[in-house]
Tab-separated table of C-alpha atoms in Angstrom:
chain	number	residue	atom	x	y	z
A	1	MET	CA	0.000	0.000	0.000
A	2	LYS	CA	1.288	3.489	-0.829
A	3	LEU	CA	2.378	5.649	2.084
A	4	ILE	CA	0.025	8.479	1.109
A	5	LYS	CA	-2.912	6.038	1.419
A	6	LEU	CA	-1.778	4.963	4.890
A	7	LEU	CA	-1.754	8.575	6.065
A	8	GLU	CA	-5.420	9.251	5.327
A	9	ASN	CA	-7.170	10.940	8.298
A	10	THR	CA	-3.952	11.504	10.258
A	11	LYS	CA	-3.073	15.011	11.447
A	12	ILE	CA	0.126	15.813	9.573
A	13	ILE	CA	2.186	18.823	10.618
A	14	ARG	CA	4.919	18.524	7.969
A	15	TYR	CA	6.570	15.907	5.810
A	16	SER	CA	9.557	15.286	3.575
A	17	GLY	CA	10.464	12.523	1.153
A	18	ASN	CA	8.483	10.222	-1.120
A	19	LEU	CA	4.843	9.840	-0.089
A	20	ASP	CA	4.298	7.422	-2.969
A	21	ALA	CA	6.666	4.874	-1.391
A	22	GLU	CA	5.211	1.364	-1.314
A	23	ILE	CA	4.805	0.155	2.285
A	24	GLU	CA	4.891	-3.586	2.952
A	25	GLY	CA	4.593	-3.562	6.739
A	26	ILE	CA	4.309	-1.420	9.864
A	27	ALA	CA	6.304	-1.639	13.098
A	28	TYR	CA	6.700	0.424	16.262
A	29	ASP	CA	9.630	-1.722	17.431
A	30	SER	CA	12.784	-1.154	15.361
A	31	ARG	CA	13.781	-4.792	15.859
A	32	LYS	CA	10.688	-5.886	13.927
A	33	VAL	CA	11.286	-3.620	10.946
A	34	SER	CA	11.944	-5.274	7.574
A	35	LYS	CA	12.413	-4.098	4.006
A	36	ASN	CA	9.987	-1.368	2.862
A	37	PHE	CA	8.456	-0.921	6.322
A	38	LEU	CA	6.957	2.151	7.941
A	39	PHE	CA	8.422	2.755	11.402
A	40	ILE	CA	6.235	4.589	13.933
A	41	CYS	CA	8.158	6.353	16.715
A	42	ILE	CA	6.301	5.949	19.993
A	43	ARG	CA	7.342	7.544	23.271
A	44	GLY	CA	7.084	4.977	26.079
A	45	SER	CA	7.669	4.952	29.821
A	46	PHE	CA	11.219	3.638	29.471
A	47	SER	CA	12.259	4.420	25.899
A	48	ASP	CA	11.550	6.734	22.957
A	49	GLY	CA	11.123	5.333	19.470
A	50	HIS	CA	12.736	8.449	18.013
A	51	ASP	CA	16.032	7.179	19.433
A	52	PHE	CA	15.825	4.061	17.236
A	53	ILE	CA	15.260	5.598	13.818
A	54	ASP	CA	18.790	4.724	12.690
A	55	LYS	CA	18.244	1.072	13.590
A	56	ALA	CA	14.855	1.026	11.850
A	57	VAL	CA	16.329	2.478	8.651
A	58	GLU	CA	19.193	0.002	8.826
A	59	ASN	CA	16.610	-2.803	9.015
A	60	GLY	CA	14.737	-1.564	5.959
A	61	ALA	CA	12.374	1.254	6.909
A	62	VAL	CA	11.595	3.614	4.001
A	63	ALA	CA	9.437	5.995	6.051
A	64	VAL	CA	9.089	7.081	9.669
A	65	ILE	CA	6.257	8.656	11.636
A	66	VAL	CA	7.458	11.137	14.268
A	67	ASP	CA	5.867	13.670	16.585
A	68	LYS	CA	8.914	15.889	16.986
A	69	ALA	CA	11.188	17.569	14.459
A	70	VAL	CA	13.430	15.059	12.674
A	71	GLU	CA	15.568	15.877	9.628
A	72	ARG	CA	16.563	13.003	7.324
A	73	ALA	CA	17.180	12.753	3.622
A	74	ASP	CA	17.341	8.940	3.313
A	75	VAL	CA	13.706	8.161	4.213
A	76	ALA	CA	10.314	9.848	4.131
A	77	VAL	CA	9.641	11.648	7.420
A	78	ILE	CA	6.087	12.462	8.430
A	79	GLN	CA	5.609	14.575	11.533
A	80	VAL	CA	2.167	14.243	13.148
A	81	GLU	CA	0.624	15.792	16.226
A	82	ASN	CA	0.876	12.564	18.193
A	83	SER	CA	2.437	9.322	16.945
A	84	ARG	CA	0.490	7.142	19.347
A	85	ALA	CA	-2.806	8.706	18.258
A	86	ALA	CA	-1.871	8.298	14.589
A	87	MET	CA	-0.865	4.638	14.931
A	88	PRO	CA	-4.371	3.082	15.187
A	89	ILE	CA	-5.493	5.128	12.163
A	90	ILE	CA	-2.492	4.003	10.113
A	91	GLY	CA	-2.955	0.402	11.251
A	92	ALA	CA	-6.633	0.384	10.299
A	93	ASN	CA	-5.801	1.903	6.895
A	94	PHE	CA	-3.075	-0.670	6.207
A	95	TYR	CA	-5.262	-3.659	7.125
A	96	GLU	CA	-8.308	-2.125	5.388
A	97	HIS	CA	-10.507	-1.597	8.433
A	98	PRO	CA	-11.200	-5.239	9.354
A	99	THR	CA	-13.701	-4.429	12.104
A	100	ASP	CA	-16.051	-3.039	9.464
A	101	GLU	CA	-16.476	-6.699	8.478
A	102	LEU	CA	-15.863	-8.547	11.759
A	103	LYS	CA	-18.544	-8.636	14.436
A	104	LEU	CA	-16.437	-7.387	17.346
A	105	ILE	CA	-17.381	-8.037	20.979
A	106	GLY	CA	-15.436	-6.288	23.761
A	107	VAL	CA	-15.414	-7.275	27.432
A	108	THR	CA	-14.112	-4.837	30.041
A	109	GLY	CA	-14.041	-4.843	33.851
A	110	THR	CA	-11.640	-5.583	36.675
A	111	ASN	CA	-12.502	-9.261	37.023
A	112	GLY	CA	-14.168	-11.888	34.873
A	113	LYS	CA	-13.007	-10.719	31.440
A	114	THR	CA	-11.103	-13.866	30.523
A	115	THR	CA	-13.714	-16.378	31.655
A	116	THR	CA	-16.517	-14.383	30.036
A	117	THR	CA	-14.716	-14.329	26.678
A	118	TYR	CA	-14.103	-18.085	26.897
A	119	PHE	CA	-17.789	-18.684	27.660
A	120	ILE	CA	-18.875	-16.487	24.740
A	121	ARG	CA	-16.552	-18.266	22.352
A	122	SER	CA	-17.708	-21.700	23.494
A	123	ILE	CA	-21.330	-20.667	22.905
A	124	MET	CA	-20.424	-19.422	19.418
A	125	GLN	CA	-18.629	-22.651	18.599
A	126	HIS	CA	-21.609	-24.733	19.657
A	127	ALA	CA	-23.809	-22.541	17.456
A	128	GLU	CA	-21.328	-23.274	14.619
A	129	LYS	CA	-20.167	-19.673	14.374
A	130	GLU	CA	-16.451	-19.054	13.879
A	131	ALA	CA	-14.929	-16.686	16.457
A	132	GLY	CA	-11.414	-15.446	17.165
A	133	LEU	CA	-10.232	-14.609	20.671
A	134	ILE	CA	-7.908	-11.964	22.115
A	135	GLY	CA	-7.117	-11.831	25.808
A	136	THR	CA	-4.869	-12.198	28.799
A	137	ILE	CA	-4.057	-15.865	28.193
A	138	SER	CA	-3.717	-16.075	24.420
A	139	VAL	CA	-4.542	-14.722	20.993
A	140	ASP	CA	-6.383	-17.239	18.826
A	141	VAL	CA	-7.151	-16.350	15.204
A	142	GLY	CA	-8.380	-19.807	14.255
A	143	SER	CA	-5.357	-21.212	12.425
A	144	LYS	CA	-3.008	-20.665	15.315
A	145	LYS	CA	-2.890	-19.739	18.982
A	146	VAL	CA	-0.079	-17.723	20.576
A	147	GLU	CA	0.573	-16.661	24.146
A	148	SER	CA	-0.471	-13.132	24.973
A	149	SER	CA	2.011	-10.567	26.290
A	150	ARG	CA	-0.686	-8.133	27.435
A	151	THR	CA	-4.458	-8.162	27.878
A	152	THR	CA	-5.080	-5.955	24.835
A	153	PRO	CA	-2.409	-5.815	22.095
A	154	GLU	CA	-1.093	-2.568	20.589
A	155	SER	CA	-3.322	-0.909	17.971
A	156	VAL	CA	-1.394	-2.004	14.841
A	157	ASP	CA	-1.171	-5.571	16.130
A	158	LEU	CA	-4.919	-5.576	16.805
A	159	GLN	CA	-5.754	-4.611	13.236
A	160	ARG	CA	-3.458	-7.343	11.900
A	161	ILE	CA	-5.054	-9.917	14.209
A	162	PHE	CA	-8.550	-8.918	13.094
A	163	ARG	CA	-7.553	-9.264	9.444
A	164	ASP	CA	-6.095	-12.711	10.223
A	165	MET	CA	-9.362	-13.696	11.903
A	166	LEU	CA	-11.330	-12.732	8.791
A	167	SER	CA	-8.863	-14.589	6.566
A	168	ASN	CA	-9.506	-17.695	8.656
A	169	GLY	CA	-13.267	-17.431	8.239
A	170	ALA	CA	-14.167	-15.821	11.556
A	171	GLU	CA	-17.536	-14.109	11.828
A	172	TYR	CA	-16.891	-12.813	15.356
A	173	GLY	CA	-13.942	-11.368	17.228
A	174	ILE	CA	-14.138	-11.614	21.016
A	175	MET	CA	-11.655	-9.618	23.038
A	176	GLU	CA	-10.756	-8.444	26.513
A	177	VAL	CA	-10.474	-4.666	26.591
A	178	SER	CA	-8.208	-3.312	29.348
A	179	SER	CA	-8.492	0.154	30.841
A	180	HIS	CA	-4.922	0.825	29.717
A	181	SER	CA	-5.818	0.037	26.097
A	182	LEU	CA	-8.781	2.401	26.263
A	183	GLU	CA	-6.704	5.155	27.872
A	184	PHE	CA	-3.820	4.785	25.396
A	185	GLY	CA	-6.111	4.627	22.373
A	186	ARG	CA	-5.163	1.121	21.271
A	187	VAL	CA	-8.784	0.371	20.329
A	188	ASP	CA	-9.552	3.773	18.798
A	189	GLN	CA	-10.130	2.334	15.328
A	190	CYS	CA	-12.010	-0.749	16.536
A	191	ARG	CA	-15.686	-0.814	15.646
A	192	PHE	CA	-17.346	-2.750	18.464
A	193	GLN	CA	-20.831	-4.104	17.959
A	194	ILE	CA	-21.258	-5.221	21.567
A	195	GLY	CA	-19.610	-4.010	24.774
A	196	ILE	CA	-19.801	-5.860	28.101
A	197	PHE	CA	-19.039	-4.498	31.588
A	198	THR	CA	-18.368	-7.139	34.265
A	199	ASN	CA	-17.468	-5.106	37.392
A	200	LEU	CA	-15.103	-2.489	38.770
A	201	THR	CA	-13.018	-3.043	41.896
A	202	GLN	CA	-9.653	-1.833	43.153
A	203	ASP	CA	-6.807	-2.365	40.704
A	204	HIS	CA	-4.517	-0.229	38.535
A	205	LEU	CA	-4.943	2.815	40.775
A	206	ASP	CA	-1.209	3.381	40.435
A	207	PHE	CA	-1.983	4.246	36.815
A	208	HIS	CA	-5.448	5.806	36.993
A	209	GLY	CA	-5.052	7.597	40.317
A	210	ASN	CA	-8.604	7.066	41.574
A	211	PHE	CA	-11.810	5.110	40.914
A	212	GLU	CA	-13.403	7.948	38.969
A	213	ASN	CA	-10.605	7.950	36.392
A	214	TYR	CA	-10.566	4.142	36.322
A	215	ARG	CA	-14.311	3.982	35.614
A	216	ARG	CA	-14.150	6.712	32.979
A	217	ALA	CA	-11.433	4.768	31.180
A	218	LYS	CA	-13.692	1.683	31.118
A	219	GLU	CA	-16.643	3.790	29.939
A	220	LYS	CA	-14.842	4.646	26.718
A	221	LEU	CA	-15.659	1.195	25.365
A	222	PHE	CA	-19.368	1.992	25.450
A	223	TYR	CA	-18.958	5.092	23.302
A	224	LYS	CA	-17.661	2.834	20.508
A	225	THR	CA	-20.429	0.235	20.302
A	226	THR	CA	-22.995	0.090	17.503
A	227	LYS	CA	-25.423	-2.633	18.574
A	228	ALA	CA	-25.667	-3.111	22.357
A	229	ASN	CA	-24.067	-2.458	25.728
A	230	ILE	CA	-24.403	-5.220	28.313
A	231	ILE	CA	-23.893	-4.050	31.895
A	232	ASN	CA	-23.734	-5.736	35.320
A	233	ILE	CA	-26.450	-3.805	37.152
A	234	ASP	CA	-25.450	-5.269	40.543
A	235	ASP	CA	-22.149	-3.372	40.397
A	236	GLU	CA	-22.352	0.218	41.673
A	237	HIS	CA	-20.050	1.444	38.914
A	238	GLY	CA	-22.139	-0.490	36.408
A	239	ARG	CA	-25.181	1.508	37.507
A	240	ILE	CA	-23.294	4.762	36.930
A	241	ILE	CA	-22.255	3.567	33.479
A	242	CYS	CA	-25.874	2.602	32.754
A	243	SER	CA	-27.027	6.145	33.525
A	244	ARG	CA	-24.454	7.521	31.080
A	245	ILE	CA	-25.326	4.989	28.367
A	246	LYS	CA	-28.983	6.009	28.580
A	247	GLU	CA	-27.903	9.450	27.392
A	248	GLN	CA	-26.707	7.820	24.129
A	249	ASP	CA	-28.610	6.039	21.382
A	250	THR	CA	-26.934	2.677	22.009
A	251	PRO	CA	-29.323	-0.038	23.274
A	252	LEU	CA	-28.732	-1.111	26.875
A	253	LEU	CA	-29.158	-4.622	28.281
A	254	THR	CA	-28.586	-5.288	31.985
A	255	PHE	CA	-27.771	-8.508	33.795
A	256	GLY	CA	-27.665	-9.316	37.500
A	257	ILE	CA	-28.605	-11.461	40.447
A	258	ASP	CA	-29.599	-9.123	43.274
A	259	ARG	CA	-31.225	-6.275	41.311
A	260	GLU	CA	-33.948	-6.385	38.694
A	261	ALA	CA	-32.327	-6.800	35.285
A	262	ASN	CA	-33.148	-7.868	31.727
A	263	ILE	CA	-31.135	-11.072	32.117
A	264	MET	CA	-31.122	-12.698	35.577
A	265	ALA	CA	-30.112	-15.793	37.511
A	266	LYS	CA	-32.571	-17.483	39.878
A	267	ASP	CA	-32.445	-20.617	42.044
A	268	ILE	CA	-28.655	-20.553	42.241
A	269	GLU	CA	-26.835	-23.630	43.521
A	270	ILE	CA	-23.086	-23.526	44.255
A	271	ASN	CA	-20.896	-26.396	45.438
A	272	ASP	CA	-17.401	-27.763	44.868
A	273	GLU	CA	-18.526	-29.298	41.559
A	274	GLY	CA	-19.577	-25.948	40.087
A	275	ILE	CA	-22.770	-23.934	39.687
A	276	ARG	CA	-26.347	-24.471	38.528
A	277	PHE	CA	-28.980	-21.781	38.066
A	278	THR	CA	-32.037	-20.809	36.077
A	279	LEU	CA	-31.324	-18.254	33.371
A	280	MET	CA	-34.180	-15.770	33.071
A	281	THR	CA	-34.559	-13.739	29.857
A	282	PRO	CA	-37.489	-11.700	28.493
A	283	GLU	CA	-38.282	-14.585	26.118
A	284	TYR	CA	-37.294	-17.854	27.791
A	285	GLU	CA	-35.791	-19.674	30.786
A	286	ALA	CA	-32.974	-22.212	30.740
A	287	ILE	CA	-30.922	-24.268	33.205
A	288	ILE	CA	-27.246	-23.251	33.145
A	289	ARG	CA	-24.414	-25.387	34.531
A	290	SER	CA	-20.702	-24.683	34.816
A	291	SER	CA	-17.860	-26.612	36.424
A	292	ILE	CA	-16.378	-23.351	37.774
A	293	PRO	CA	-17.750	-22.812	41.288
A	294	GLY	CA	-18.525	-19.424	42.817
A	295	LYS	CA	-21.004	-16.567	42.537
A	296	PHE	CA	-18.589	-14.804	40.200
A	297	SER	CA	-19.032	-17.733	37.814
A	298	VAL	CA	-22.758	-17.023	37.735
A	299	TYR	CA	-22.052	-13.412	36.731
A	300	ASN	CA	-19.648	-14.498	33.991
A	301	SER	CA	-22.244	-16.950	32.674
A	302	LEU	CA	-24.903	-14.235	32.665
A	303	ALA	CA	-22.643	-11.867	30.721
A	304	ALA	CA	-21.951	-14.532	28.081
A	305	ALA	CA	-25.602	-15.559	27.897
A	306	SER	CA	-26.562	-11.905	27.403
A	307	VAL	CA	-24.330	-11.677	24.330
A	308	ALA	CA	-25.941	-14.793	22.874
A	309	TYR	CA	-29.392	-13.390	23.620
A	310	VAL	CA	-28.576	-10.155	21.767
A	311	GLU	CA	-27.235	-12.172	18.830
A	312	GLY	CA	-30.328	-14.366	18.677
A	313	ILE	CA	-28.420	-17.548	19.495
A	314	GLY	CA	-30.681	-20.279	20.825
A	315	LYS	CA	-30.795	-21.215	24.505
A	316	GLU	CA	-29.650	-24.774	23.779
A	317	PHE	CA	-26.324	-23.399	22.492
A	318	ILE	CA	-25.999	-21.154	25.548
A	319	CYS	CA	-26.480	-24.099	27.893
A	320	ARG	CA	-24.142	-26.423	26.005
A	321	GLY	CA	-21.528	-23.749	25.402
A	322	ILE	CA	-21.168	-22.661	29.027
A	323	GLU	CA	-21.172	-26.215	30.341
A	324	ALA	CA	-18.615	-27.378	27.764
A	325	ALA	CA	-16.232	-24.453	28.412
A	326	GLY	CA	-14.958	-26.254	31.519
A	327	PHE	CA	-12.076	-24.724	33.419
A	328	VAL	CA	-10.401	-21.650	32.001
A	329	PRO	CA	-6.599	-21.855	32.519
A	330	GLY	CA	-5.636	-20.266	35.819
A	331	ARG	CA	-9.196	-19.361	36.768
A	332	SER	CA	-10.391	-21.416	39.728
A	333	GLU	CA	-8.424	-24.267	38.162
A	334	VAL	CA	-8.359	-27.466	40.209
A	335	LEU	CA	-5.133	-29.404	39.671
A	336	PRO	CA	-5.392	-33.177	39.169
A	337	LEU	CA	-3.851	-34.729	42.287
A	338	ASP	CA	-3.740	-38.158	43.848
A	339	LYS	CA	-3.871	-36.528	47.268
A	340	PRO	CA	-6.524	-36.204	50.001
A	341	TYR	CA	-6.363	-32.398	49.644
A	342	LYS	CA	-7.044	-30.056	46.717
A	343	ILE	CA	-4.912	-27.406	45.043
A	344	ILE	CA	-6.642	-24.574	43.205
A	345	ILE	CA	-4.800	-22.081	40.995
A	346	ASP	CA	-6.430	-18.704	40.442
A	347	TYR	CA	-5.280	-15.472	38.814
A	348	ALA	CA	-6.716	-13.378	41.678
A	349	HIS	CA	-4.226	-10.520	41.940
A	350	ALA	CA	-6.522	-7.730	43.158
A	351	PRO	CA	-8.611	-7.429	46.352
A	352	ASP	CA	-11.997	-8.274	44.838
A	353	GLY	CA	-10.657	-11.226	42.884
A	354	LEU	CA	-9.003	-12.672	45.992
A	355	GLU	CA	-12.121	-12.142	48.079
A	356	ASN	CA	-14.342	-13.742	45.424
A	357	ILE	CA	-12.291	-16.910	45.081
A	358	LEU	CA	-11.848	-17.310	48.849
A	359	LYS	CA	-15.560	-16.810	49.517
A	360	SER	CA	-16.332	-19.329	46.817
A	361	ILE	CA	-13.991	-21.894	48.372
A	362	ARG	CA	-15.305	-21.147	51.861
A	363	HIS	CA	-18.785	-21.993	50.595
A	364	TYR	CA	-17.866	-25.648	50.039
A	365	ALA	CA	-14.594	-26.264	51.935
A	366	LYS	CA	-14.739	-29.161	54.382
A	367	GLY	CA	-11.247	-28.668	55.758
A	368	ARG	CA	-8.853	-25.731	56.097
A	369	ILE	CA	-8.168	-23.110	53.437
A	370	ILE	CA	-4.423	-22.560	53.053
A	371	THR	CA	-3.748	-19.487	50.910
A	372	VAL	CA	-0.424	-18.850	49.172
A	373	PHE	CA	-0.260	-15.365	47.662
A	374	GLY	CA	1.731	-12.191	47.090
A	375	CYS	CA	1.405	-8.897	45.223
A	376	GLY	CA	3.096	-7.682	42.057
A	377	GLY	CA	5.876	-5.117	42.181
A	378	ASP	CA	5.723	-1.765	40.360
A	379	ARG	CA	1.943	-1.840	40.656
A	380	ASP	CA	-0.725	-0.363	42.953
A	381	LYS	CA	0.825	-0.457	46.441
A	382	THR	CA	-2.368	0.536	48.262
A	383	LYS	CA	-3.978	-2.836	47.592
A	384	ARG	CA	-1.263	-4.828	49.388
A	385	PRO	CA	-2.474	-4.465	53.003
A	386	ILE	CA	-6.067	-4.791	51.760
A	387	MET	CA	-5.257	-8.159	50.212
A	388	GLY	CA	-3.443	-9.164	53.400
A	389	GLU	CA	-6.581	-8.440	55.415
A	390	ILE	CA	-8.808	-10.325	52.957
A	391	ALA	CA	-6.561	-13.393	52.945
A	392	GLY	CA	-6.326	-13.346	56.731
A	393	ARG	CA	-10.064	-12.942	57.235
A	394	LEU	CA	-11.078	-15.703	54.825
A	395	SER	CA	-8.247	-18.236	55.196
A	396	ASP	CA	-7.405	-20.641	58.003
A	397	TYR	CA	-3.700	-20.301	57.284
A	398	ALA	CA	-1.835	-17.975	54.921
A	399	ILE	CA	1.618	-18.000	53.379
A	400	ILE	CA	2.696	-14.574	52.154
A	401	THR	CA	5.194	-14.931	49.352
A	402	SER	CA	6.498	-13.304	46.190
A	403	ASP	CA	4.450	-12.734	43.037
A	404	ASN	CA	6.152	-10.782	40.225
A	405	PRO	CA	8.323	-8.407	42.283
A	406	ARG	CA	9.779	-6.743	39.173
A	407	SER	CA	12.096	-3.899	40.251
A	408	GLU	CA	10.933	-3.862	43.879
A	409	ASP	CA	12.409	-5.705	46.858
A	410	PRO	CA	10.038	-8.680	47.354
A	411	ASN	CA	10.475	-8.537	51.126
A	412	MET	CA	9.286	-4.919	51.164
A	413	ILE	CA	6.153	-6.009	49.315
A	414	ILE	CA	5.635	-8.837	51.817
A	415	ASP	CA	5.974	-6.372	54.710
A	416	GLN	CA	3.219	-4.208	53.225
A	417	ILE	CA	0.912	-7.211	52.787
A	418	GLU	CA	1.668	-8.267	56.347
A	419	GLU	CA	0.300	-4.961	57.678
A	420	GLY	CA	-3.175	-6.092	56.652
A	421	MET	CA	-2.656	-9.688	57.750
A	422	LYS	CA	-1.810	-8.549	61.272
A	423	THR	CA	-5.294	-7.047	61.677
A	424	THR	CA	-6.789	-10.567	61.510
A	425	ASN	CA	-6.565	-13.659	63.695
A	426	CYS	CA	-5.226	-15.836	60.902
A	427	ASP	CA	-2.079	-17.875	61.458
A	428	TYR	CA	0.466	-17.095	58.762
A	429	ILE	CA	4.085	-17.271	57.725
A	430	CYS	CA	6.190	-15.246	55.282
A	431	ILE	CA	8.290	-17.239	52.786
A	432	GLU	CA	9.765	-15.056	50.045
A	433	ASN	CA	10.664	-17.885	47.634
A	434	ARG	CA	7.396	-18.859	45.967
A	435	LYS	CA	8.376	-22.473	45.299
A	436	ASP	CA	9.332	-22.892	48.959
A	437	ALA	CA	6.014	-21.337	49.934
A	438	ILE	CA	4.116	-23.868	47.815
A	439	ARG	CA	6.243	-26.667	49.294
A	440	HIS	CA	5.351	-25.499	52.808
A	441	ALA	CA	1.636	-25.483	51.962
A	442	MET	CA	1.740	-28.997	50.508
A	443	MET	CA	3.712	-30.363	53.441
A	444	MET	CA	1.210	-29.039	55.981
A	445	ALA	CA	-1.949	-29.921	54.021
A	446	GLU	CA	-4.196	-32.589	55.511
A	447	ALA	CA	-7.231	-34.502	54.259
A	448	SER	CA	-10.034	-32.203	52.994
A	449	ASP	CA	-7.826	-29.101	53.068
A	450	ILE	CA	-7.786	-26.772	50.063
A	451	ILE	CA	-4.615	-24.965	49.011
A	452	LEU	CA	-5.232	-21.799	47.014
A	453	LEU	CA	-2.313	-20.573	44.906
A	454	ALA	CA	-3.437	-17.033	44.125
A	455	GLY	CA	-2.047	-14.363	41.843
A	456	LYS	CA	-0.171	-16.166	39.063
A	457	GLY	CA	-2.955	-18.121	37.400
A	458	HIS	CA	-2.114	-18.947	33.786
A	459	GLU	CA	1.309	-17.250	33.930
A	460	ALA	CA	4.238	-19.589	33.321
A	461	TYR	CA	6.927	-17.157	34.439
A	462	GLN	CA	8.037	-14.923	37.289
A	463	VAL	CA	9.354	-11.410	36.722
A	464	LEU	CA	12.316	-10.635	38.987
A	465	LYS	CA	14.453	-7.511	39.189
A	466	ASP	CA	16.977	-8.497	36.536
A	467	LYS	CA	15.391	-11.445	34.719
A	468	VAL	CA	12.309	-13.454	33.847
A	469	ILE	CA	12.369	-17.084	34.985
A	470	ASP	CA	10.198	-20.073	34.084
A	471	PHE	CA	7.594	-20.525	36.803
A	472	ASP	CA	4.482	-22.529	35.992
A	473	GLU	CA	2.731	-23.466	39.227
A	474	ARG	CA	1.332	-26.627	37.649
A	475	GLU	CA	4.873	-27.778	36.900
A	476	ILE	CA	6.108	-26.665	40.322
A	477	VAL	CA	3.441	-28.814	41.991
A	478	LYS	CA	4.428	-31.794	39.806
A	479	GLU	CA	8.077	-31.355	40.758
A	480	LEU	CA	7.245	-31.214	44.455
A	481	LEU	CA	5.082	-34.325	44.179
A	482	LYS	CA	8.016	-36.148	42.567
A	483	GLU	CA	10.098	-35.148	45.587
A	484	GLY	CA	7.639	-37.136	47.669
A	485	ILE	CA	5.849	-34.203	49.270
């Protein structure tokens, strides 16, 4: 595609060089530039793409997008108001606006995004509708699945993924939409048909500053939808979002358990085998089952069922799809063990997520709950004592350990968690090494006890100060079992 075509609708300040250059690819990382590429210079938290123009040109770039004055004679230079704001426009132009063809469904909220997207996709598959998936665990375009490096990919990558989905016959694209992606404009050129709000609880306040900013970031999804917004009416922030949506022309559909809603759950049963409830819609009722226990699982099922209802997908596909979805990796995942106790892995890394999974386990636990958890470094510090208090209040024994400490001292993080733990009567111990912490939990576990490994979930790594190491808790448990523990 010619460069001049790629620049349509961008705000150009000045340019030099050949605007008729043929562009064969786009990159914002100089290491990924190849022959005849356009390189977009993005300013990040730790680096500035403008500093890598030489490397990009060396790798084959024939044009660069900048948002500060750059003089070069060897490549076309286009200066725009803001490179990051221009990137989604350029990406959509290059990949020919794939979301004009793809039925795009976005799920946002603090918790439940991943499971909800898995439920939706399973329903679609049972209704014989092809659907791609983008989220925290993986990106699946149909022909291949790759691990995800972030909840919502960068804007150019998104447009490429959507085009790949269409090329593989997908009718739907289902994606998790993070508050960061909405704030940074990664989804600015995404045309969503349906937006879903699961809930809003404390997380990412290090980035957003306060709940008001956090909610307003999430709200941006619902200004982009063309068909329907599906909102959890039981959530206080969901009710605020509902009031704002009513000021728009976009149709609103609510779901809930405790408050009157369009889509509801009645006669809820929760045990260690999962959930069962009656789905209530304006047109029909249906019995829903899932092997993921907990009230949060009911909410996730309702959100997915609401999407199917909007799309006119029959209730039999909703029932079969949710039941067949099974366990989502790292979400209330019960490990297969030949032991008299259970081990559950869950991604709970924020206060509400930890409280939800512990309350769910408490509902059916016959023995003790032993919780192994930590908090991530370089993230919201205010939630650390809160999570300590939650773990102490809802566990019988807790082991405070390391999560992804990143650049922080893991023992400092543990000390901050411990402040909250000390306000409870829970017995606990601090073991910085996470493998040792898991070993301690398994050694002390007795018949009917449940060990909760919280925080890492699907992640197969641990981020330390100077390196990233392999750390898959499923494999760690296998290793410890081989040691005879």
